[in-house]
Amino acid sequence: MVDERNEAHASQRSAPPRRRRAAPRRSRLPRWLTRLRPALVRLRPAYPRPGRTGYRRWVPSWRQTTGLLAGAFCVLATLVGYLYATTEIPADLNAFATQQDNVYYWADGTEMARTGEVNRQDTALDKVPEQVRWATLAAENETFYSDSGISVSGITRAVGRMMGGGDTQGGSTITQQYVKNAYLNQKQTFSRKLTEMFIAVKLDNRMSKNDILEGYLNTSWYGRGTYGIQRAAHAYYGKDVSQLNVSEGAFLASLLKGAGLYDPAISAKNHERAVERWKWILDRMVAIGRLTPQERAKYTAFPEPKAPPRPAGLTGQTGYLVETARAYVRAHTEVSERDFDKGGYQIRTTFEKAKVESLRKAAEDALGKLRPEQREADRNVRLGAASVTTDGRIVALYGGPDYLKQGFNDANSSVVPAGSAFGPFVYAAALRDGVQRERSGPRTPVTPATVYDGDNKVAIRTPEGPYWDRSGKIVKAVNDGDRSWGKVSLKEAVVQSVNGPIMQLGMDVGLARVSKTAVQTGLLPESMGAQVPAFSLGNSTPSAIRMAGAYATFAAGGLHSEPYSVDRLSRNGDAVPVEKPTPERALPVKVATDVDNALRDAVQRGTAGAARAAGADAAGKTGTQQDNKSSWFVGYRGKVSTAVSLSRIDPTSQELLPLDGIGGAAKGTLGSTAPIAVWTAYMGDQGRR
């Protein structure tokens, strides 16, 4: 029994082990694809096909062909859908597409200069004549208003080109071209073309057709350095886009095919091509019903564009004018410097071209008489001048020999002491505020007839006694030429530029009051000099612009208007607010009239006698400093006030140098005759206009 059990166990141990049945493998395919698997197996071609003879053994069945095509279509549709979904319209336009030029205009509205890297200027679509728009559409995309934003033929060509070499060309709709201009780049690769297509479709769904067309017309290249149809109209026909006719519009449309090939000014071949395409575009407009045959018959002569304009650069005085106007925009508008640099602004300045040219000529004639190659005193001479009207308009300035050679604007320089040209402000302060000769005493009125001591080297006094400087010496006034005038009226002291009375008058009025009067009439507080006795003799350093504006206050009967250089500002035709000054009462009429009388007498019988040549109504004052480092003439005729300053500046240290011997003047001669010569020539010329 035991043996039988052992044998049974032995037989069990010797028998091979049973194999455990493997669990069925779970398919990793999606359930929907698993269900399709039998059908796909049936579609899988088995070659050679059984039951077929000849070449038919190798040809797929219609079921297989249909299935393969359907599968390929599904894959392609999925790929296109994925690319469409993942292609986004860029948030920002190309910097190149949005960059525009700023255009500066003379006071009369004619163009003065353009600044900016790109010569563009946006314009609203409704300012482009409808037939001019359709000339572009006829040339580039006549189905623009009905298509979906893409061209099937263009896409087909793109694929064909890719198969043959990788590049694409042509066939784009206007929407696609706008996408290329505004968001992408100009490379003709298939990937760029594909991206362009998807963005174009999305853009067509998001933007109106008119907005797309407007964007296209404002970003397209027209040659001659211009982007956008507005600047193209100026470059080729010298007119605003709104003034174009359909014939001119057809020519501009031809440039979109390649400005380098169709600008007639480049070559005779270009002219021939331009005429041919111009005709084709007009004929095409007739064919699509946008131009009647009768209208087409009017345009038989090719609209010859004008010769390419010379670039309006910043050479000569133009750069100084642009710099001055730009500074005014930044200081008196809410336009940030960053936004202004993006361009698109139209700046109507106050500068009058004829006056600027006249002032330039007068300055160059005077400077031309210097001999820097022969005389040391004639080297490093700087001359600045500005002309301001009684209502504050800066109508002319001379900033230097050439903006591109000397960027520093001498008309706006605040380094040249006013010298005795500052005297009228002391005189005006005294006439308005009176004098105080005792520390706690009352203020006493003065008149033009009030007499002061005009002798040379009279000690300057304070209520406590003589004024002592820091070196321990009594300050004394030195008259020009060491001349003693005896008792002299305040008016005569201004007329004859007698230093002693003016210097003492400033102390009697109070230098703080004199400074306040100068600022109220137009000088800047930061240009005021140290308040010591020499303050009344012009240690302040106002610019020529400010001096001209301050003297204009005397001409305007005591009303002061701040100088300004920008009359109107707009961006792409829309007005931008710009602050303009309003006249303010700076001096009583009687005080301004008394100062005016003294300045007129200074020309008729005083130190400014040379200015009589400008006209009988001339009024003005010479200005020299006692250390002879500056020379001025400031005056006015009618409503125009002009200031001219002259100095010598060491190019290394930027320090003022003496004017001794300038222009060959005798030793001991103060100042220079150049400022009054410039003023007289310029202001006399204005009277003859």
XYZ file of C-alpha atoms in Angstrom:
689
model
C 0.000 0.000 0.000
C 2.847 2.191 0.949
C 4.669 1.276 -2.194
C 1.662 2.131 -4.326
C 1.501 5.625 -2.763
C 5.197 6.161 -3.312
C 4.899 5.125 -6.929
C 2.017 7.539 -7.383
C 4.022 10.368 -5.888
C 7.006 9.474 -8.019
C 4.910 9.489 -11.137
C 3.578 12.900 -10.228
C 7.100 14.260 -9.698
C 8.336 12.864 -12.992
C 5.409 14.239 -15.063
C 6.093 17.548 -16.869
C 4.492 20.631 -15.180
C 1.348 22.063 -16.692
C 1.732 25.387 -18.529
C -0.282 28.189 -17.045
C -2.496 29.878 -19.701
C -1.239 33.420 -20.403
C -3.697 36.236 -19.850
C -4.874 37.861 -23.091
C -2.758 40.996 -23.970
C -4.685 44.210 -23.732
C -4.499 46.257 -26.933
C -2.780 49.617 -26.632
C -4.778 51.019 -29.569
C -7.715 53.317 -28.920
C -11.031 51.455 -28.747
C -12.370 53.196 -31.854
C -9.267 52.136 -33.822
C -9.526 48.567 -32.509
C -13.037 48.349 -33.872
C -11.778 49.577 -37.233
C -8.962 47.042 -37.270
C -10.813 44.355 -39.221
C -11.769 46.869 -41.868
C -8.203 48.154 -42.084
C -6.926 44.607 -42.444
C -9.300 44.117 -45.301
C -8.049 47.346 -46.899
C -4.439 46.251 -46.523
C -3.284 45.307 -49.984
C -1.961 41.766 -50.469
C 0.324 41.560 -53.471
C 0.122 39.904 -55.795
C -3.658 39.858 -55.393
C -5.151 36.385 -55.569
C -7.674 35.698 -58.283
C -6.236 38.380 -60.553
C -4.070 38.018 -63.608
C -1.594 40.286 -65.340
C -1.063 43.806 -64.080
C -4.372 43.657 -62.173
C -2.651 41.534 -59.545
C -0.729 44.725 -58.519
C -3.527 47.332 -58.736
C -5.410 48.102 -55.489
C -9.119 47.571 -55.456
C -11.478 50.546 -55.474
C -12.237 49.910 -51.797
C -8.546 50.048 -50.962
C -7.996 53.177 -53.071
C -10.981 54.953 -51.521
C -9.877 53.991 -48.047
C -6.338 55.192 -48.581
C -7.501 58.503 -49.986
C -9.959 58.948 -47.120
C -7.210 58.182 -44.629
C -4.832 60.622 -46.263
C -7.524 63.287 -46.276
C -8.230 62.705 -42.591
C -4.542 62.966 -41.735
C -4.182 66.119 -43.825
C -7.330 67.658 -42.346
C -6.133 66.848 -38.840
C -2.727 68.400 -39.561
C -4.263 71.517 -41.069
C -6.678 71.831 -38.152
C -3.846 71.460 -35.664
C -1.702 74.069 -37.423
C -4.655 76.459 -37.713
C -5.451 76.074 -34.029
C -1.868 76.583 -32.904
C -1.050 79.518 -35.220
C -1.747 82.774 -33.405
C -1.957 86.296 -34.772
C 1.083 88.075 -33.294
C 0.163 90.514 -30.547
C 2.399 93.262 -31.924
C 2.944 94.542 -35.421
C 6.427 94.516 -36.809
C 8.357 97.522 -35.507
C 9.285 98.136 -39.133
C 5.619 98.147 -40.115
C 4.560 100.600 -37.426
C 7.551 102.928 -37.653
C 6.689 106.188 -39.360
C 8.410 109.439 -40.068
C 7.587 112.707 -38.335
C 6.967 115.534 -40.778
C 7.824 119.124 -39.887
C 6.190 121.982 -41.771
C 6.944 125.667 -42.159
C 4.423 128.151 -40.816
C 2.826 128.370 -44.279
C 2.205 124.610 -44.374
C 4.932 123.619 -46.822
C 7.148 120.717 -45.846
C 10.347 121.605 -44.011
C 11.848 118.259 -42.970
C 11.149 114.624 -42.178
C 12.748 112.627 -39.430
C 12.665 108.894 -38.783
C 14.278 105.788 -40.170
C 11.279 104.892 -42.321
C 9.467 107.302 -44.595
C 5.919 106.298 -43.704
C 2.802 108.124 -42.697
C -0.488 106.359 -42.069
C -3.659 107.640 -43.614
C -7.276 106.635 -43.103
C -8.856 104.580 -45.877
C -11.657 107.084 -46.408
C -9.035 109.660 -47.417
C -7.945 107.445 -50.317
C -10.261 108.045 -53.305
C -12.378 104.981 -54.049
C -11.130 104.612 -57.624
C -7.530 104.794 -56.396
C -8.327 101.937 -54.006
C -9.822 99.902 -56.821
C -6.780 100.502 -58.985
C -4.799 98.674 -56.322
C -7.403 95.926 -56.022
C -7.571 95.455 -59.780
C -3.813 95.093 -59.909
C -3.335 92.879 -56.877
C -6.548 91.148 -55.752
C -9.814 91.930 -57.527
C -11.750 89.359 -55.454
C -10.549 90.898 -52.189
C -14.010 91.703 -50.854
C -15.340 88.191 -51.531
C -12.395 85.870 -50.788
C -11.608 84.272 -47.447
C -8.244 85.929 -47.140
C -6.219 83.306 -48.995
C -5.554 82.312 -52.584
C -5.940 78.616 -53.422
C -3.869 79.050 -56.564
C -1.189 80.762 -54.519
C -1.150 77.885 -52.027
C -0.941 75.381 -54.890
C 2.006 77.266 -56.328
C 3.621 77.316 -52.905
C 3.364 73.531 -52.629
C 4.691 73.107 -56.154
C 7.631 75.349 -55.465
C 8.336 73.491 -52.252
C 8.493 70.216 -54.144
C 10.798 71.768 -56.685
C 13.166 73.661 -54.418
C 11.611 75.064 -51.284
C 10.793 78.685 -52.182
C 7.441 80.223 -52.945
C 6.401 83.277 -54.841
C 3.398 85.257 -55.988
C -0.287 84.514 -55.811
C -0.936 86.133 -52.421
C -4.124 87.962 -51.614
C -3.980 91.473 -50.211
C -4.764 89.984 -46.800
C -1.758 87.678 -47.098
C 0.444 90.535 -48.263
C -0.679 92.648 -45.308
C 0.135 89.774 -42.942
C 3.578 89.530 -44.523
C 4.138 93.287 -44.216
C 2.762 93.730 -40.726
C 3.498 90.506 -38.847
C 6.058 88.353 -40.630
C 9.061 88.914 -42.879
C 9.781 89.093 -46.566
C 11.448 85.658 -46.887
C 9.760 83.490 -49.516
C 9.946 80.131 -47.721
C 7.215 77.543 -47.519
C 7.016 77.642 -43.713
C 6.565 81.413 -43.802
C 3.982 81.050 -46.570
C 2.059 78.465 -44.551
C 2.073 80.660 -41.434
C 1.005 83.604 -43.577
C -1.953 81.606 -44.864
C -3.261 80.630 -41.436
C -2.864 84.121 -40.003
C -4.585 85.560 -43.084
C -7.629 83.335 -42.575
C -7.855 84.255 -38.898
C -7.323 87.925 -39.641
C -10.042 87.846 -42.285
C -12.448 86.552 -39.656
C -11.386 89.103 -37.069
C -10.929 92.337 -39.059
C -13.143 94.060 -41.570
C -12.034 94.090 -45.180
C -11.675 97.870 -45.116
C -9.386 97.719 -42.094
C -7.219 95.132 -43.810
C -7.047 97.207 -46.991
C -6.160 100.318 -44.983
C -3.373 98.437 -43.239
C -2.071 97.115 -46.542
C -1.992 100.539 -48.191
C -0.132 101.968 -45.186
C 2.558 99.275 -44.984
C 3.358 98.570 -48.631
C 6.643 99.566 -50.237
C 6.327 102.091 -53.074
C 9.980 102.879 -53.732
C 11.854 106.169 -53.327
C 12.250 105.380 -49.637
C 8.504 105.442 -49.014
C 6.151 103.065 -47.231
C 2.449 103.710 -47.519
C 0.359 105.360 -50.178
C 0.318 108.750 -48.425
C 4.085 109.232 -48.631
C 4.101 107.696 -52.119
C 1.642 110.344 -53.296
C 4.032 113.025 -52.062
C 7.150 111.322 -53.425
C 5.798 110.799 -56.959
C 3.233 113.568 -57.405
C 3.882 116.090 -54.646
C 0.308 115.949 -53.389
C -1.816 114.460 -50.655
C -3.284 111.035 -51.360
C -6.796 112.517 -51.286
C -5.912 114.558 -54.390
C -4.883 111.595 -56.565
C -6.943 110.686 -59.613
C -7.481 107.147 -60.866
C -4.725 107.444 -63.484
C -2.136 108.391 -60.857
C -3.530 105.688 -58.584
C -3.029 103.108 -61.334
C 0.628 104.075 -61.650
C 1.161 103.826 -57.880
C -0.520 100.417 -57.954
C 1.969 99.257 -60.571
C 4.795 99.990 -58.126
C 3.477 97.277 -55.801
C 4.733 94.680 -58.235
C 8.260 95.966 -57.723
C 9.127 99.625 -57.356
C 12.645 99.028 -58.601
C 11.219 97.770 -61.895
C 8.478 100.340 -62.420
C 9.831 103.714 -61.274
C 10.167 105.588 -64.595
C 12.959 107.781 -63.259
C 15.352 104.832 -62.971
C 15.632 103.844 -66.630
C 13.933 103.910 -70.017
C 13.110 100.216 -69.634
C 11.399 100.970 -66.355
C 9.395 103.702 -68.035
C 8.278 101.280 -70.720
C 7.240 98.693 -68.141
C 5.422 101.303 -66.061
C 3.380 102.561 -69.012
C 2.447 99.029 -70.026
C 1.307 98.025 -66.544
C -0.489 101.353 -66.029
C -2.542 100.667 -69.154
C -3.243 97.100 -68.047
C -4.496 98.213 -64.639
C -6.873 100.786 -66.100
C -8.173 98.225 -68.609
C -8.562 95.696 -65.821
C -10.668 98.200 -63.860
C -12.988 98.437 -66.852
C -13.179 94.643 -67.071
C -14.255 94.276 -63.435
C -16.746 97.125 -63.683
C -14.912 99.685 -61.571
C -14.220 102.123 -64.392
C -16.496 102.902 -67.289
C -15.142 102.841 -70.848
C -15.946 106.534 -71.070
C -13.860 107.291 -67.979
C -11.065 105.079 -69.256
C -11.012 107.026 -72.517
C -10.027 110.184 -70.611
C -6.697 108.712 -69.578
C -4.585 108.273 -72.665
C -1.451 110.081 -71.468
C 0.742 108.402 -68.877
C 0.765 110.468 -65.644
C 4.461 111.204 -65.507
C 5.616 111.389 -61.877
C 7.914 114.205 -60.800
C 11.636 113.665 -60.482
C 12.739 111.992 -57.234
C 12.881 114.630 -54.494
C 16.084 115.295 -52.686
C 15.930 114.022 -49.109
C 14.850 116.763 -46.731
C 17.707 116.356 -44.282
C 18.745 118.307 -41.252
C 21.597 120.214 -42.840
C 22.087 123.953 -42.458
C 19.568 125.640 -40.171
C 16.919 122.937 -40.584
C 18.374 120.763 -37.844
C 18.259 123.604 -35.329
C 14.629 124.305 -36.224
C 13.628 120.649 -35.897
C 15.474 120.330 -32.591
C 13.690 123.399 -31.211
C 10.245 122.212 -32.326
C 10.838 118.688 -31.023
C 11.833 120.053 -27.613
C 8.629 122.104 -27.525
C 6.500 119.039 -28.296
C 8.133 117.092 -25.487
C 7.687 119.947 -22.993
C 4.192 121.133 -23.919
C 2.221 118.025 -24.885
C 1.366 114.696 -23.299
C 3.188 112.849 -26.082
C 5.960 110.748 -24.577
C 9.379 110.654 -26.170
C 8.881 106.967 -26.932
C 5.587 107.559 -28.733
C 7.044 110.503 -30.612
C 9.919 108.333 -31.816
C 7.419 105.861 -33.276
C 6.528 108.631 -35.692
C 3.413 109.511 -37.582
C 3.273 113.074 -36.259
C 2.789 116.194 -38.332
C 4.339 119.247 -36.708
C 3.297 122.657 -38.026
C 5.993 124.994 -36.749
C 5.969 128.766 -36.357
C 9.131 129.201 -38.436
C 8.833 131.344 -41.540
C 11.080 130.160 -44.313
C 11.819 133.600 -45.742
C 12.802 134.988 -42.349
C 15.008 131.999 -41.553
C 16.781 132.409 -44.869
C 17.183 136.160 -44.378
C 18.616 135.716 -40.880
C 20.993 133.027 -42.105
C 22.278 135.258 -44.873
C 22.754 138.204 -42.523
C 24.680 136.043 -40.048
C 26.873 134.467 -42.697
C 27.641 137.854 -44.262
C 28.782 139.234 -40.903
C 30.812 136.166 -39.979
C 32.317 136.124 -43.453
C 34.160 139.352 -42.641
C 36.160 137.649 -39.895
C 39.592 136.279 -40.750
C 40.216 133.278 -38.492
C 43.147 132.152 -40.624
C 44.870 135.484 -40.014
C 43.713 136.624 -36.561
C 43.584 134.591 -33.372
C 40.764 136.820 -32.110
C 38.537 135.706 -34.998
C 38.749 132.008 -34.136
C 36.160 129.964 -32.252
C 33.517 132.654 -32.739
C 29.933 131.619 -31.958
C 26.882 133.548 -33.092
C 23.286 132.857 -32.149
C 20.157 134.719 -33.160
C 16.409 134.410 -32.778
C 13.366 136.317 -33.920
C 10.160 136.248 -31.810
C 6.856 138.042 -32.389
C 4.887 139.861 -29.703
C 2.466 136.924 -29.520
C 5.328 134.504 -28.815
C 5.885 132.863 -32.200
C 9.516 132.021 -32.913
C 9.640 132.909 -36.588
C 13.374 132.512 -37.213
C 16.606 131.488 -35.584
C 20.247 131.032 -36.429
C 21.779 128.223 -34.416
C 25.209 127.961 -35.964
C 26.963 127.322 -39.277
C 25.404 123.886 -39.909
C 23.517 121.491 -37.651
C 25.435 118.490 -38.975
C 28.751 120.209 -38.271
C 27.800 121.885 -34.979
C 24.869 120.298 -33.205
C 24.941 122.819 -30.360
C 22.193 125.393 -30.944
C 23.635 128.863 -30.243
C 20.180 130.442 -30.518
C 19.127 128.481 -27.446
C 22.463 128.648 -25.641
C 22.500 129.895 -22.054
C 26.210 130.624 -21.675
C 26.599 134.143 -23.090
C 26.252 137.008 -20.528
C 23.677 139.623 -21.543
C 25.904 142.540 -20.562
C 24.401 146.013 -20.834
C 21.488 144.636 -22.878
C 20.118 143.672 -19.454
C 19.750 147.373 -18.510
C 16.128 147.755 -19.706
C 14.975 145.179 -17.131
C 16.590 147.215 -14.336
C 14.954 150.344 -15.728
C 11.526 148.637 -15.957
C 11.780 147.329 -12.384
C 12.602 150.819 -11.077
C 9.736 152.476 -12.977
C 7.267 149.875 -11.690
C 8.465 149.265 -8.101
C 10.338 152.443 -7.177
C 13.508 152.534 -5.072
C 14.346 152.120 -1.413
C 17.474 153.900 -0.247
C 16.952 153.274 3.481
C 16.686 149.789 4.903
C 13.354 150.358 6.653
C 12.353 153.443 4.721
C 9.526 153.834 2.211
C 9.837 153.029 -1.488
C 10.144 156.148 -3.594
C 8.758 156.315 -7.140
C 11.145 157.178 -9.962
C 10.530 158.466 -13.477
C 12.572 158.507 -16.669
C 13.702 162.005 -15.631
C 15.036 160.951 -12.231
C 18.705 161.963 -12.060
C 21.626 159.763 -10.999
C 25.376 160.308 -10.810
C 26.904 159.338 -14.154
C 30.553 159.902 -13.347
C 33.074 157.164 -13.903
C 34.087 154.945 -10.991
C 31.414 156.154 -8.603
C 31.217 153.906 -5.516
C 28.144 151.676 -5.419
C 26.167 152.196 -2.217
C 23.750 150.236 -0.058
C 21.493 151.719 2.666
C 24.309 151.007 5.110
C 27.049 152.594 3.037
C 29.490 151.557 0.262
C 29.286 148.004 -1.063
C 32.414 146.002 -0.209
C 33.276 142.929 -2.270
C 34.818 139.755 -0.872
C 38.319 140.996 -1.509
C 37.705 143.950 0.803
C 37.419 146.576 -1.924
C 34.634 149.070 -2.519
C 32.806 148.205 -5.725
C 32.866 151.015 -8.290
C 31.057 151.279 -11.593
C 33.232 151.702 -14.668
C 31.648 153.421 -17.668
C 32.547 152.472 -21.219
C 35.647 154.364 -22.232
C 36.023 155.580 -18.625
C 33.771 158.468 -19.538
C 32.125 160.617 -16.851
C 28.631 161.864 -17.717
C 27.898 163.981 -14.651
C 24.282 164.104 -13.572
C 22.246 162.003 -15.973
C 18.593 160.974 -16.142
C 17.672 157.312 -15.933
C 16.337 157.385 -19.486
C 19.589 158.897 -20.734
C 21.556 156.267 -18.844
C 19.702 153.591 -20.834
C 20.021 155.474 -24.133
C 23.755 156.036 -23.746
C 24.484 152.805 -21.872
C 25.980 154.528 -18.837
C 26.924 151.779 -16.395
C 27.129 153.700 -13.111
C 23.484 154.839 -12.831
C 22.159 151.430 -13.972
C 24.324 149.595 -11.479
C 23.291 151.880 -8.581
C 19.656 151.791 -9.695
C 19.629 148.002 -9.415
C 20.886 148.236 -5.843
C 18.237 150.859 -4.997
C 15.379 148.849 -6.494
C 16.607 145.599 -4.980
C 18.283 142.895 -7.054
C 15.552 140.383 -6.179
C 12.950 142.719 -7.660
C 15.046 143.244 -10.774
C 15.380 139.472 -11.186
C 11.626 139.047 -10.755
C 10.930 141.666 -13.428
C 13.333 139.998 -15.873
C 11.654 136.628 -15.330
C 8.154 138.106 -15.666
C 9.064 139.648 -19.005
C 10.451 136.376 -20.353
C 13.871 135.329 -19.052
C 14.281 131.984 -17.311
C 14.974 131.892 -13.559
C 17.837 129.454 -14.056
C 19.619 131.896 -16.356
C 19.762 134.612 -13.681
C 23.261 135.494 -12.486
C 24.628 136.008 -8.977
C 22.864 138.855 -7.167
C 25.820 141.150 -6.722
C 26.113 144.732 -8.059
C 27.297 143.364 -11.432
C 23.878 141.683 -11.766
C 22.439 144.908 -13.183
C 25.168 144.990 -15.821
C 24.192 141.611 -17.183
C 25.966 138.689 -15.530
C 22.853 136.637 -16.390
C 23.085 134.294 -19.374
C 19.739 134.174 -21.228
C 19.410 132.585 -24.651
C 18.825 134.632 -27.784
C 15.304 133.170 -27.958
C 14.527 134.342 -24.439
C 16.061 137.784 -24.901
C 14.054 138.327 -28.077
C 10.882 137.214 -26.297
C 11.534 139.495 -23.306
C 12.148 142.574 -25.471
C 8.939 141.680 -27.344
C 7.172 142.369 -24.030
C 8.252 146.007 -24.274
C 6.990 146.156 -27.872
C 3.651 144.640 -26.805
C 2.913 147.299 -24.208
C 3.825 145.087 -21.251
C 1.981 141.937 -22.333
C 4.218 138.876 -22.378
C 3.715 135.664 -24.351
C 6.075 132.753 -23.833
C 8.067 131.877 -26.975
C 6.722 128.833 -28.799
C 7.750 126.998 -31.944
C 4.847 124.597 -32.652
C 1.553 125.981 -33.897
C -0.304 122.697 -34.509
C 0.343 119.014 -33.887
C -1.438 116.018 -35.322
C -0.876 112.312 -35.738
C -2.017 110.722 -38.964
C -4.428 113.588 -39.466
C -5.921 113.592 -35.951
C -5.246 116.695 -33.872
C -3.074 116.283 -30.782
C -3.471 118.897 -28.017
C -0.456 121.177 -27.698
C -0.118 123.976 -25.168
C 0.115 127.448 -26.623
C 0.858 130.490 -24.483
C -1.682 133.107 -23.578
C -0.541 136.724 -23.097
C -0.054 137.811 -19.488
C 0.392 141.273 -18.074
C 4.047 141.581 -17.065
C 4.383 145.359 -16.891
C 1.979 148.275 -16.682
C 1.402 149.923 -20.040
C 3.024 153.161 -18.827
C 6.199 151.370 -17.742
C 6.457 149.412 -21.013
C 5.919 152.642 -22.982
C 8.699 154.420 -21.080
C 11.108 151.544 -21.752
C 10.053 151.532 -25.410
C 10.775 155.257 -25.693
C 14.258 154.789 -24.253
C 15.004 151.931 -26.677
C 13.852 153.989 -29.647
C 16.043 156.894 -28.553
C 18.989 154.502 -28.161
C 18.705 153.840 -31.895
C 17.999 157.404 -32.936
C 20.692 159.154 -30.912
C 22.378 156.680 -28.592
C 24.737 153.701 -28.618
C 22.581 151.780 -31.111
C 22.804 154.396 -33.858
C 23.972 151.871 -36.448
C 20.542 150.201 -36.273
C 18.847 153.264 -37.775
C 19.518 151.739 -41.175
C 16.899 149.091 -40.410
C 14.084 151.649 -40.352
C 12.723 154.672 -38.522
C 10.654 152.508 -36.159
C 13.632 150.501 -34.904
C 14.134 150.152 -31.154
C 16.947 148.313 -29.447
C 19.921 148.093 -27.148
C 23.541 147.054 -27.492
C 24.997 144.711 -24.930
C 28.612 144.315 -23.831
C 30.095 142.896 -20.667
C 32.793 144.685 -18.711
C 35.252 141.814 -19.112
C 34.499 141.926 -22.864
C 33.463 138.283 -23.210
C 30.123 138.846 -24.889
C 28.434 141.144 -27.375
C 24.706 141.538 -28.070
C 22.155 143.522 -29.928
C 18.483 143.118 -29.060
C 15.652 145.135 -30.531
C 12.409 145.154 -32.446
C 10.455 146.672 -35.269
C 6.697 146.503 -35.110
C 5.719 143.096 -33.757
C 9.000 141.304 -34.437
C 11.772 141.246 -31.834
C 15.222 139.870 -32.616
C 18.240 139.123 -30.441
C 21.764 138.442 -31.707
C 24.575 137.233 -29.436
C 28.249 136.790 -30.183
C 30.969 135.130 -28.133
C 34.165 133.137 -28.376
C 34.241 129.749 -26.694
C 37.339 127.651 -26.104
C 36.553 124.303 -27.803
C 38.546 122.396 -25.179
C 37.409 123.955 -21.909
C 34.129 125.468 -23.184
C 35.055 128.666 -21.345
C 34.344 132.130 -22.729
C 37.278 133.928 -24.330
C 37.714 137.732 -24.576
C 36.525 139.486 -27.725
C 39.567 141.794 -27.719
C 40.614 142.571 -31.280
C 37.813 140.591 -32.910
C 37.264 141.628 -36.499
C 40.430 143.727 -36.334
C 38.970 146.124 -33.741
C 41.343 148.468 -31.968
C 42.668 147.526 -28.561
C 40.261 148.477 -25.770
C 37.177 148.272 -27.984
C 34.358 146.482 -26.206
C 32.225 143.903 -27.938
C 31.835 143.529 -31.649
C 29.934 145.266 -34.418
C 28.781 141.895 -35.802
C 25.565 141.568 -33.706
C 24.200 144.994 -34.667
C 25.243 144.413 -38.290
C 23.342 141.101 -38.378
C 20.293 142.664 -36.707
C 20.232 145.690 -39.005
C 20.605 143.668 -42.208
C 17.966 141.157 -41.164
C 15.412 143.553 -39.682
C 15.858 145.974 -42.560
C 15.183 143.131 -44.972
C 11.941 142.298 -43.127
C 10.734 145.873 -43.589
C 11.240 145.595 -47.341
C 9.123 142.454 -47.644
